[in-house]
Short mmCIF file of C-alpha atoms and ligand atoms in Angstrom, two decimals:
data_model
loop_
_atom_site.label_atom_id
_atom_site.label_comp_id
_atom_site.label_asym_id
_atom_site.label_seq_id
_atom_site.Cartn_x
_atom_site.Cartn_y
_atom_site.Cartn_z
CA UNK A 1 -3.51 -7.68 37.76
CA UNK A 2 -2.62 -6.88 34.19
CA UNK A 3 -1.08 -3.52 33.62
CA UNK A 4 -1.49 -1.42 30.54
CA UNK A 5 1.96 -2.42 29.36
CA UNK A 6 1.11 -6.11 29.71
CA UNK A 7 -2.00 -5.53 27.70
CA UNK A 8 0.01 -3.86 25.00
CA UNK A 9 2.44 -6.75 24.84
CA UNK A 10 -0.49 -9.05 24.28
CA UNK A 11 -1.74 -6.97 21.39
CA UNK A 12 0.11 -9.19 18.99
CA UNK A 13 -2.34 -12.03 18.67
CA UNK A 14 -0.80 -15.24 20.04
CA UNK A 15 -0.10 -17.97 17.51
CA UNK A 16 -3.11 -20.17 17.00
CA UNK A 17 -5.65 -17.56 17.96
CA UNK A 18 -7.76 -15.39 15.73
CA UNK A 19 -9.23 -11.98 15.55
CA UNK A 20 -13.01 -11.94 15.81
CA UNK A 21 -12.95 -10.21 12.49
CA UNK A 22 -11.93 -13.45 10.86
CA UNK A 23 -14.83 -15.45 12.12
CA UNK A 24 -17.88 -15.76 10.06
CA UNK A 25 -20.96 -14.94 12.01
CA UNK A 26 -22.30 -17.91 13.97
CA UNK A 27 -19.22 -19.96 13.26
CA UNK A 28 -17.66 -21.28 16.39
CA UNK A 29 -14.30 -21.81 14.90
CA UNK A 30 -11.91 -19.99 12.71
CA UNK A 31 -12.75 -20.07 9.05
CA UNK A 32 -9.23 -20.75 7.90
CA UNK A 33 -7.53 -22.96 10.44
CA UNK A 34 -8.50 -25.45 13.08
CA UNK A 35 -7.80 -23.26 16.07
CA UNK A 36 -10.63 -22.50 18.47
CA UNK A 37 -10.74 -19.00 19.84
CA UNK A 38 -13.44 -17.37 21.91
CA UNK A 39 -15.80 -16.05 19.31
CA UNK A 40 -17.20 -12.60 19.85
CA UNK A 41 -20.02 -12.31 17.41
CA UNK A 42 -20.62 -8.88 16.06
CA UNK A 43 -22.62 -7.24 13.35
CA UNK A 44 -20.51 -4.14 13.60
CA UNK A 45 -18.85 -3.23 10.36
CA UNK A 46 -15.09 -2.83 10.23
CA UNK A 47 -13.15 -0.21 8.37
CA UNK A 48 -9.64 0.55 7.26
CA UNK A 49 -8.27 4.07 6.93
CA UNK A 50 -5.26 5.50 5.08
CA UNK A 51 -3.76 8.94 5.73
CA UNK A 52 -0.53 10.93 5.55
CA UNK A 53 0.77 14.42 5.98
CA UNK A 54 4.12 15.94 5.17
CA UNK A 55 5.05 18.90 7.30
CA UNK A 56 5.64 21.60 4.71
CA UNK A 57 8.69 23.75 4.30
CA UNK A 58 8.64 26.70 6.64
CA UNK A 59 6.63 24.94 9.32
CA UNK A 60 8.29 23.75 12.47
CA UNK A 61 9.95 20.40 12.15
CA UNK A 62 8.93 17.65 14.56
CA UNK A 63 11.79 17.06 16.98
CA UNK A 64 12.54 13.81 18.76
CA UNK A 65 10.84 14.81 22.03
CA UNK A 66 7.65 15.64 20.14
CA UNK A 67 7.88 12.45 18.10
CA UNK A 68 8.28 10.29 21.19
CA UNK A 69 5.28 11.94 22.84
CA UNK A 70 3.22 11.44 19.67
CA UNK A 71 4.23 7.79 19.50
CA UNK A 72 3.04 7.17 23.06
CA UNK A 73 -0.23 9.03 22.47
CA UNK A 74 -0.88 7.09 19.28
CA UNK A 75 -0.19 3.76 20.94
CA UNK A 76 -2.53 4.63 23.79
CA UNK A 77 -5.29 5.82 21.48
CA UNK A 78 -5.03 2.64 19.40
CA UNK A 79 -5.05 0.48 22.50
CA UNK A 80 -8.08 2.27 23.96
CA UNK A 81 -10.02 2.00 20.72
CA UNK A 82 -8.80 -1.48 19.79
CA UNK A 83 -7.57 -0.17 16.48
CA UNK A 84 -4.60 -1.87 14.85
CA UNK A 85 -2.34 -0.78 12.05
CA UNK A 86 0.99 0.64 11.01
CA UNK A 87 1.86 4.25 11.68
CA UNK A 88 5.17 5.87 10.81
CA UNK A 89 6.32 9.15 12.32
CA UNK A 90 9.35 11.15 11.26
CA UNK A 91 10.59 14.73 11.33
CA UNK A 92 8.92 15.09 7.91
CA UNK A 93 5.44 14.06 9.06
CA UNK A 94 3.15 11.07 9.47
CA UNK A 95 1.98 8.19 7.29
CA UNK A 96 -0.46 5.61 8.53
CA UNK A 97 -3.04 2.97 7.97
CA UNK A 98 -5.29 1.58 10.67
CA UNK A 99 -8.23 -0.79 10.96
CA UNK A 100 -10.82 -1.87 13.47
CA UNK A 101 -14.50 -1.49 14.15
CA UNK A 102 -15.79 1.31 11.99
CA UNK A 103 -17.11 3.37 14.92
CA UNK A 104 -13.70 3.13 16.60
CA UNK A 105 -11.81 3.99 13.44
CA UNK A 106 -14.00 7.08 13.08
CA UNK A 107 -13.31 8.01 16.71
CA UNK A 108 -9.58 7.56 16.10
CA UNK A 109 -9.83 9.91 13.13
CA UNK A 110 -11.73 12.51 15.19
CA UNK A 111 -9.08 12.40 17.91
CA UNK A 112 -6.27 12.77 15.42
CA UNK A 113 -7.94 15.70 13.70
CA UNK A 114 -8.76 17.57 16.90
CA UNK A 115 -7.31 21.07 17.07
CA UNK A 116 -6.82 20.56 20.81
CA UNK A 117 -4.85 17.88 22.57
CA UNK A 118 -2.02 15.55 21.78
CA UNK A 119 -2.29 15.36 18.02
CA UNK A 120 -2.94 19.05 17.36
CA UNK A 121 0.70 19.63 16.43
CA UNK A 122 0.26 17.39 13.38
CA UNK A 123 -2.41 19.74 11.98
CA UNK A 124 -4.36 16.96 10.33
CA UNK A 125 -7.61 18.91 9.97
CA UNK A 126 -7.50 19.23 6.20
CA UNK A 127 -6.07 15.77 5.57
CA UNK A 128 -8.08 13.25 3.56
CA UNK A 129 -8.54 10.22 5.80
CA UNK A 130 -9.48 7.68 3.16
CA UNK A 131 -11.78 5.37 5.06
CA UNK A 132 -13.21 2.26 3.50
CA UNK A 133 -15.64 -0.22 4.96
CA UNK A 134 -14.02 -3.63 5.00
CA UNK A 135 -16.42 -6.25 3.87
CA UNK A 136 -14.01 -9.01 3.13
CA UNK A 137 -15.24 -12.43 2.34
CA UNK A 138 -13.34 -14.18 5.08
CA UNK A 139 -13.06 -17.38 3.10
CA UNK A 140 -11.58 -15.63 0.13
CA UNK A 141 -8.97 -13.95 2.31
CA UNK A 142 -7.99 -17.12 4.09
CA UNK A 143 -7.90 -19.17 0.91
CA UNK A 144 -5.60 -16.66 -0.67
CA UNK A 145 -3.23 -16.91 2.27
CA UNK A 146 -3.86 -20.48 3.25
CA UNK A 147 -3.58 -19.68 6.92
CA UNK A 148 -4.90 -17.56 9.70
CA UNK A 149 -4.39 -13.85 9.11
CA UNK A 150 -5.49 -10.58 10.60
CA UNK A 151 -5.86 -7.38 8.67
CA UNK A 152 -3.08 -6.01 10.87
CA UNK A 153 -1.20 -8.16 13.35
CA UNK A 154 -0.63 -5.41 15.85
CA UNK A 155 -0.74 -1.71 16.57
CA UNK A 156 2.68 -0.64 15.39
CA UNK A 157 3.90 2.95 15.73
CA UNK A 158 7.51 3.61 14.74
CA UNK A 159 9.73 6.65 14.52
CA UNK A 160 11.71 6.49 11.29
CA UNK A 161 13.94 8.70 9.13
CA UNK A 162 11.36 9.03 6.36
CA UNK A 163 7.65 8.19 6.51
CA UNK A 164 8.08 6.54 3.13
CA UNK A 165 11.72 5.78 2.38
CA UNK A 166 12.96 7.45 -0.79
CA UNK A 167 16.67 7.53 -0.04
CA UNK A 168 18.50 4.29 -0.93
CA UNK A 169 19.04 2.02 2.07
CA UNK A 170 22.79 2.66 1.73
CA UNK A 171 22.21 6.39 2.25
CA UNK A 172 23.97 7.90 5.22
CA UNK A 173 21.81 11.01 5.14
CA UNK A 174 20.41 12.07 8.46
CA UNK A 175 16.67 12.54 8.89
CA UNK A 176 17.04 16.32 8.65
CA UNK A 177 18.86 16.04 5.32
CA UNK A 178 16.11 13.84 3.94
CA UNK A 179 13.50 16.48 4.50
CA UNK A 180 13.82 18.34 1.26
CA UNK A 181 11.56 16.13 -0.85
CA UNK A 182 8.95 15.63 1.82
CA UNK A 183 8.77 19.36 2.25
CA UNK A 184 7.44 19.54 -1.28
CA UNK A 185 9.40 22.47 -2.60
CA UNK A 186 8.40 21.52 -6.12
CA UNK A 187 4.71 20.96 -6.67
CA UNK A 188 3.19 18.81 -9.40
CA UNK A 189 -0.24 19.52 -10.87
CA UNK A 190 -2.70 17.85 -8.55
CA UNK A 191 -5.50 16.06 -10.36
CA UNK A 192 -8.76 15.08 -8.72
CA UNK A 193 -9.89 11.53 -9.49
CA UNK A 194 -12.29 12.78 -12.16
CA UNK A 195 -9.61 14.96 -13.78
CA UNK A 196 -7.32 11.94 -13.65
CA UNK A 197 -9.86 9.76 -15.43
CA UNK A 198 -9.94 12.26 -18.25
CA UNK A 199 -6.17 12.74 -18.34
CA UNK A 200 -5.30 9.04 -18.66
CA UNK A 201 -7.60 8.74 -21.66
CA UNK A 202 -5.50 11.27 -23.54
CA UNK A 203 -4.18 10.07 -26.88
CA UNK A 204 -1.41 12.67 -26.75
CA UNK A 205 1.94 10.99 -27.55
CA UNK A 206 3.62 13.21 -24.99
CA UNK A 207 1.66 11.68 -22.14
CA UNK A 208 3.10 8.85 -20.07
CA UNK A 209 1.24 7.25 -17.17
CA UNK A 210 3.80 6.30 -14.52
CA UNK A 211 2.95 3.77 -11.82
CA UNK A 212 5.51 4.55 -9.10
CA UNK A 213 4.59 1.54 -6.95
CA UNK A 214 6.68 -1.62 -6.66
CA UNK A 215 6.52 -3.94 -9.66
CA UNK A 216 4.64 -6.69 -7.81
CA UNK A 217 1.91 -4.16 -6.97
CA UNK A 218 1.64 -2.93 -10.56
CA UNK A 219 1.36 -6.48 -11.83
CA UNK A 220 -1.77 -7.10 -9.78
CA UNK A 221 -3.62 -4.17 -11.27
CA UNK A 222 -3.07 -0.78 -12.84
CA UNK A 223 -4.58 2.05 -14.84
CA UNK A 224 -4.68 1.71 -18.64
CA UNK A 225 -2.19 -1.17 -18.71
CA UNK A 226 -1.48 -0.86 -22.42
CA UNK A 227 0.24 2.47 -21.93
CA UNK A 228 1.27 2.60 -18.29
CA UNK A 229 4.94 2.35 -17.39
CA UNK A 230 5.52 0.27 -14.27
CA UNK A 231 8.74 0.83 -12.37
CA UNK A 232 10.74 -2.41 -12.16
CA UNK A 233 11.53 -1.79 -8.51
CA UNK A 234 11.09 -3.93 -5.43
CA UNK A 235 11.07 -1.08 -2.93
CA UNK A 236 10.27 2.59 -3.31
CA UNK A 237 13.80 3.57 -2.32
CA UNK A 238 14.99 2.12 -5.65
CA UNK A 239 12.92 4.62 -7.67
CA UNK A 240 15.73 7.16 -7.93
CA UNK A 241 18.24 4.47 -8.92
CA UNK A 242 15.87 3.20 -11.61
CA UNK A 243 15.41 6.69 -13.05
CA UNK A 244 19.08 7.64 -12.95
CA UNK A 245 20.93 4.40 -13.58
CA UNK A 246 18.58 1.70 -14.86
CA UNK A 247 16.95 3.35 -17.84
CA UNK A 248 13.95 4.97 -16.19
CA UNK A 249 14.79 8.46 -17.38
CA UNK A 250 14.14 7.50 -21.01
CA UNK A 251 10.45 7.03 -20.20
CA UNK A 252 9.94 10.48 -18.75
CA UNK A 253 12.22 12.74 -20.80
CA UNK A 254 10.19 15.39 -22.63
CA UNK A 255 6.97 13.77 -21.47
CA UNK A 256 3.92 14.93 -19.62
CA UNK A 257 4.10 12.52 -16.70
CA UNK A 258 0.91 11.36 -14.98
CA UNK A 259 2.06 9.68 -11.78
CA UNK A 260 0.05 7.62 -9.32
CA UNK A 261 0.49 5.31 -6.35
CA UNK A 262 -1.76 3.67 -3.73
CA UNK A 263 -2.70 6.60 -1.52
CA UNK A 264 -0.53 9.48 -2.70
CA UNK A 265 2.28 9.42 -0.14
CA UNK A 266 4.91 7.96 -2.48
CA UNK A 267 3.97 10.26 -5.36
CA UNK A 268 4.61 13.34 -3.24
CA UNK A 269 8.29 12.42 -3.17
CA UNK A 270 8.50 10.82 -6.59
CA UNK A 271 7.00 13.85 -8.36
CA UNK A 272 9.02 16.42 -6.38
CA UNK A 273 12.11 14.44 -7.38
CA UNK A 274 11.08 14.21 -11.06
CA UNK A 275 10.46 17.96 -11.14
CA UNK A 276 13.90 18.55 -9.63
CA UNK A 277 15.47 16.71 -12.59
CA UNK A 278 13.99 19.25 -14.96
CA UNK A 279 13.72 16.81 -17.88
CA UNK A 280 9.94 16.42 -18.13
CA UNK A 281 7.44 18.66 -19.90
CA UNK A 282 5.00 18.49 -17.03
CA UNK A 283 4.34 16.38 -13.95
CA UNK A 284 0.85 15.66 -12.62
CA UNK A 285 -0.27 13.43 -9.82
CA UNK A 286 -3.45 11.57 -8.90
CA UNK A 287 -4.38 13.21 -5.60
CA UNK A 288 -5.14 10.55 -2.99
CA UNK A 289 -3.95 7.74 -5.26
CA UNK A 290 -5.87 4.64 -6.29
CA UNK A 291 -7.80 4.58 -3.02
CA UNK A 292 -9.29 8.06 -3.54
CA UNK A 293 -10.04 7.13 -7.16
CA UNK A 294 -11.81 3.95 -6.04
CA UNK A 295 -13.89 5.97 -3.61
CA UNK A 296 -14.78 8.84 -5.93
CA UNK A 297 -14.92 7.17 -9.34
CA UNK A 298 -14.85 3.39 -8.97
CA UNK A 299 -12.97 0.99 -11.19
CA UNK A 300 -13.33 2.78 -14.53
CA UNK A 301 -9.98 2.72 -16.32
CA UNK A 302 -8.33 0.41 -13.80
CA UNK A 303 -7.68 -3.23 -14.66
CA UNK A 304 -7.06 -5.86 -12.00
CA UNK A 305 -6.85 -5.27 -8.27
CA UNK A 306 -5.27 -2.78 -5.91
CA UNK A 307 -2.46 -4.30 -3.84
CA UNK A 308 -2.74 -3.29 -0.17
CA UNK A 309 -0.28 -3.78 2.67
CA UNK A 310 -2.59 -5.66 5.00
CA UNK A 311 -4.12 -9.12 5.21
CA UNK A 312 -6.57 -8.44 2.39
CA UNK A 313 -3.69 -8.64 -0.07
CA UNK A 314 -5.51 -7.18 -3.04
CA UNK A 315 -8.86 -5.43 -3.30
CA UNK A 316 -11.26 -4.63 -6.10
CA UNK A 317 -10.99 -1.00 -7.12
CA UNK A 318 -14.61 -1.16 -8.24
CA UNK A 319 -15.67 -2.60 -4.89
CA UNK A 320 -15.07 0.35 -2.58
CA UNK A 321 -17.78 0.52 0.10
CA UNK A 322 -18.44 3.63 2.14
CA UNK A 323 -20.04 3.78 5.57
CA UNK A 324 -23.55 3.88 4.11
CA UNK A 325 -22.83 0.62 2.34
CA UNK A 326 -22.73 2.34 -1.03
CA UNK A 327 -20.63 0.40 -3.46
CA UNK A 328 -18.74 2.29 -6.08
CA UNK A 329 -20.24 -0.66 -7.93
CA UNK A 330 -18.21 -0.36 -11.03
CA UNK A 331 -16.57 -3.65 -11.69
CA UNK A 332 -13.28 -2.77 -13.22
CA UNK A 333 -12.63 -6.14 -14.79
CA UNK A 334 -15.94 -6.44 -16.60
CA UNK A 335 -15.80 -2.85 -17.72
CA UNK A 336 -12.67 -3.54 -19.65
CA UNK A 337 -12.29 -5.76 -22.63
CA UNK A 338 -8.86 -6.75 -21.42
CA UNK A 339 -8.72 -10.30 -20.17
CA UNK A 340 -5.03 -10.21 -19.56
CA UNK A 341 -2.85 -8.04 -17.39
CA UNK A 342 0.24 -10.16 -16.98
CA UNK A 343 1.56 -13.66 -17.65
CA UNK A 344 0.97 -16.21 -14.90
CA UNK A 345 4.24 -17.11 -13.16
CA UNK A 346 3.09 -20.73 -13.06
CA UNK A 347 1.73 -21.70 -16.48
CA UNK A 348 2.70 -18.47 -18.34
CA UNK A 349 -0.87 -17.96 -19.58
CA UNK A 350 -2.05 -14.34 -19.87
CA UNK A 351 -4.40 -13.59 -16.98
CA UNK A 352 -5.91 -11.16 -14.52
CA UNK A 353 -3.75 -12.44 -11.69
CA UNK A 354 -4.14 -13.54 -8.11
CA UNK A 355 -1.43 -12.96 -5.54
CA UNK A 356 1.01 -15.81 -5.08
CA UNK A 357 4.36 -16.38 -3.48
CA UNK A 358 7.37 -18.36 -4.56
CA UNK A 359 7.17 -21.76 -2.86
CA UNK A 360 10.87 -21.85 -1.99
CA UNK A 361 11.39 -21.33 1.71
CA UNK A 362 14.34 -19.03 1.05
CA UNK A 363 12.50 -16.75 -1.37
CA UNK A 364 10.39 -13.65 -0.79
CA UNK A 365 9.46 -12.85 -4.38
CA UNK A 366 5.78 -11.96 -4.73
CA UNK A 367 4.28 -13.61 -7.79
CA UNK A 368 1.19 -13.37 -9.94
CA UNK A 369 -0.80 -16.49 -10.78
CA UNK A 370 -3.83 -17.32 -12.89
CA UNK A 371 -6.88 -18.61 -11.03
CA UNK A 372 -5.99 -22.24 -11.72
CA UNK A 373 -2.35 -21.96 -10.62
CA UNK A 374 -3.24 -19.84 -7.58
CA UNK A 375 -5.21 -22.79 -6.23
CA UNK A 376 -2.06 -24.85 -6.18
CA UNK A 377 0.22 -22.01 -5.19
CA UNK A 378 2.46 -24.35 -3.21
CA UNK A 379 3.98 -25.42 -6.48
CA UNK A 380 4.76 -22.06 -8.06
CA UNK A 381 8.41 -21.06 -8.13
CA UNK A 382 9.79 -17.79 -9.40
CA UNK A 383 12.62 -19.55 -11.28
CA UNK A 384 14.53 -22.82 -11.61
CA UNK A 385 17.05 -21.70 -9.00
CA UNK A 386 14.25 -21.55 -6.43
CA UNK A 387 12.76 -24.82 -7.62
CA UNK A 388 16.10 -26.50 -6.94
CA UNK A 389 16.24 -24.76 -3.57
CA UNK A 390 12.72 -25.41 -2.38
CA UNK A 391 13.65 -26.20 1.21
CA UNK A 392 15.74 -23.06 1.34
CA UNK A 393 19.16 -24.59 2.08
CA UNK A 394 20.85 -21.81 0.13
CA UNK A 395 20.09 -18.47 1.70
CA UNK A 396 21.02 -16.12 -1.11
CA UNK A 397 18.51 -14.40 -3.37
CA UNK A 398 17.74 -15.83 -6.80
CA UNK A 399 18.12 -14.03 -10.14
CA UNK A 400 14.55 -12.71 -9.90
CA UNK A 401 15.70 -9.96 -7.57
CA UNK A 402 17.03 -7.87 -10.46
CA UNK A 403 15.83 -4.97 -12.58
CA UNK A 404 15.94 -7.11 -15.72
CA UNK A 405 13.81 -9.86 -14.24
CA UNK A 406 11.25 -7.39 -12.89
CA UNK A 407 11.17 -5.58 -16.24
CA UNK A 408 10.29 -8.83 -17.99
CA UNK A 409 7.62 -9.67 -15.45
CA UNK A 410 5.88 -6.31 -15.61
CA UNK A 411 6.19 -6.03 -19.40
CA UNK A 412 7.09 -2.37 -19.64
CA UNK A 413 6.24 -0.97 -23.07
CA UNK A 414 9.24 -0.01 -25.21
CA UNK A 415 10.45 3.59 -24.91
ZN1 LIG B 501 -8.29 -19.05 14.91
ZN1 LIG B 502 -7.41 -18.88 11.41
ZN1 LIG B 503 -1.31 -20.28 -14.40
ZN1 LIG B 504 11.75 -17.75 -5.62
ZN1 LIG B 505 13.68 -16.56 -8.72
#
């Protein structure tokens, strides 16, 4: 007899097996590798959802007993509904993304938003659960990755210090001390997607559009690339260091900052922090991030693709599909005259890039490649150091893991 715990252990798909999601209908084998799994054919659409909530100042803080109970309830709900994803809980709130059959994802959302029961304490009723129908071309996904992938490998729920880490990894601050920014004492102007579209078109010299995501995300696609400042950071917890020690402050001083990220969770902290510095003229944020913009507006003003932290890799901002199969149908690439977003890390040609990875076994640098080079992505290296270390004998990071190198790659406009 298999117990519930056994079942949960098996939730991580064994090597060599595939999620039904990655089978094309009527195919009896995986589209991307030669494994043969039991195919469950389904016409049911799948969906992915993104949500977060910071517990505001003055509300009760989630203690460890509550967090542990929430973790168990979330794991059970995901198991029951066969929903997978990554959910982070901390004393400051919750941040999550989950995917599965659309009907199950909707049920998951209903349970989480219920005013009664296990999740009531999170008070998620007013939270925007940004749900998108996933209509991936399975071949495109597998070709991009060259191997078998699932949109999420497992149902992972973790209790962490911060739901999105802002403090440097060296920080010794306890979870309670990290609360200040998440509690949103300082509030930016919150722009709806349509207000944002208008704001980024401003020709005002005082306006700076700030992409607070990691540089490899910004390189794949961003709003108004000719005037957007990308942060040359590899992780969000370098943002503060970039602003204070690596020249970032020069871009925001005396400016009206328009900040955005993927779904809004990073901007909550980034903008509260920027306001606390008291050096800007004004700080505004795109409410709900690129994902809400894709849903409500489409791809207008955005060039390239939106990097996502699941097996899809990157998605078209103009290709958002809701549950009625309505496309935002606003192809962001064709609607812009720009044919170039960044230089290909392979041949250096200007391009609208595809995701690629350094071919050295020791390297984790995420690269951008033109269509041609992305087809032979096994031969792209981030630098000569990695090329000489392709089997990964040397374990240390190459020179690409530096602010200077990331600055060059994301071509930040001069101050
Ligand atoms: Zn398979
Ligand atoms: Zn496969
Ligand atoms: Zn190329
Ligand atoms: Zn490398
Ligand atoms: Zn390198």
